[in-house]
Amino acid sequence: MNPLVYHIASGQCFFSGIALLVAAAFLRQRAGNLWRRLTWLAMFLGLLAVTLSSTAIPYWFYAIAIVATLPWFSIHYQQHWLHWAPHAMIAAWLIAAAVEVPYHALPTIKPTANRALTILGDSVTAGVGDDQTETWPKIIAREHQLEVQDISHVGETAASALKRIQKTPPTAPLVIVEIGGNDLLGSTTSAQFDHDLNALLAELSKRDCQIIMFELPLPPFYHEYGRVQRAAAKRHHVALIPKRGFLSILAGNGSTLDSIHLSQAGHQRMAEMVWQLIEPAVP
């Protein structure tokens, strides 16, 4: 995977953008045309990076950060704003970074009652129909003698996953959800995704289980899908695996067949990553 694509889709670009905005605030206090050009370059690249990252912090906080940034643009014309405008901008964007940081930390999984796992996923989990490929749920089951109920299916969306678990209810105390890629890349609107994902998680929440969900890596300007997923996870007490977790697998050498679907090496790496996360919780 292209390092720039990884940087953007993983959300790390958000923090790079904030670093550039903070740098612009300091550079603006330097005299000279060169420093002025560097200041505006840092400001432009910083705002671009924040936008491309599709970071799903609340709209109201974006509004506060923008309002705090606007006076900075007038420093050149209103010198009496020079003393407080950079500080206001720095404070707003550093708070934004602090709000986002927790979503980049791995979740803590509580110990489960027995060695069983239910996995609900799309073709990233189910594979692409190659019988010779051992998918990551099967690898976990074999390598760790774990009872795994694999309810993954090619082409699965949040809506179809709901129908599937109504026919085949999850039985394990720990449920991993790898759903949403087909909604994001298909024809599902963010409003419909909101409805479908909440219905899916509500159905899962009726059972006595912990739910872990992969956060979706987002293309630029797809903020709303990430916002929907985070809000649904919070509402239904679902632990989120940071999007860098999935992307770190896709970025591995030879991990994918087509940049999305996992090769045998990719399934092995996915199994190892998931096991490292759930191992402390499985007795």
CSV table of C-alpha atoms in Angstrom, one decimal, residues 56 103 177-181 184 190 193-194 197-198 201 212-218 223-236 238-243:
chain,number,residue,atom,x,y,z
A,56,ALA,CA,-15.1,11.9,12.5
A,103,TYR,CA,-9.9,6.3,18.9
A,177,VAL,CA,-17.9,-7.5,13.7
A,178,GLU,CA,-16.0,-6.8,10.4
A,179,ILE,CA,-18.9,-5.1,8.5
A,180,GLY,CA,-19.3,-1.8,6.6
A,181,GLY,CA,-16.9,-1.9,3.7
A,184,LEU,CA,-19.1,2.4,2.3
A,190,SER,CA,-24.7,7.3,5.3
A,193,PHE,CA,-25.9,2.9,7.0
A,194,ASP,CA,-26.8,4.6,10.3
A,197,LEU,CA,-25.7,-0.5,11.6
A,198,ASN,CA,-27.7,0.5,14.7
A,201,LEU,CA,-25.7,-3.8,16.9
A,212,ILE,CA,-15.8,-5.7,19.1
A,213,MET,CA,-16.0,-3.9,15.7
A,214,PHE,CA,-13.3,-3.0,13.2
A,215,GLU,CA,-13.4,0.7,12.5
A,216,LEU,CA,-13.7,1.5,8.8
A,217,PRO,CA,-10.7,3.0,7.0
A,218,LEU,CA,-12.2,6.0,5.3
A,223,HIS,CA,-16.5,11.6,7.4
A,224,GLU,CA,-20.1,10.8,7.9
A,225,TYR,CA,-19.7,7.0,7.7
A,226,GLY,CA,-17.0,7.2,10.4
A,227,ARG,CA,-19.2,9.4,12.5
A,228,VAL,CA,-22.1,7.0,12.2
A,229,GLN,CA,-19.9,4.0,13.2
A,230,ARG,CA,-18.5,5.7,16.2
A,231,ALA,CA,-21.9,7.0,17.4
A,232,ALA,CA,-23.4,3.5,17.0
A,233,ALA,CA,-20.5,1.9,18.8
A,234,LYS,CA,-20.9,4.3,21.7
A,235,ARG,CA,-24.7,3.8,21.8
A,236,HIS,CA,-24.4,0.0,22.0
A,238,VAL,CA,-19.2,-1.7,21.3
A,239,ALA,CA,-15.3,-1.7,21.4
A,240,LEU,CA,-13.7,-0.3,18.3
A,241,ILE,CA,-10.5,-1.7,16.8
A,242,PRO,CA,-8.7,1.4,15.3
A,243,LYS,CA,-8.7,1.6,11.5
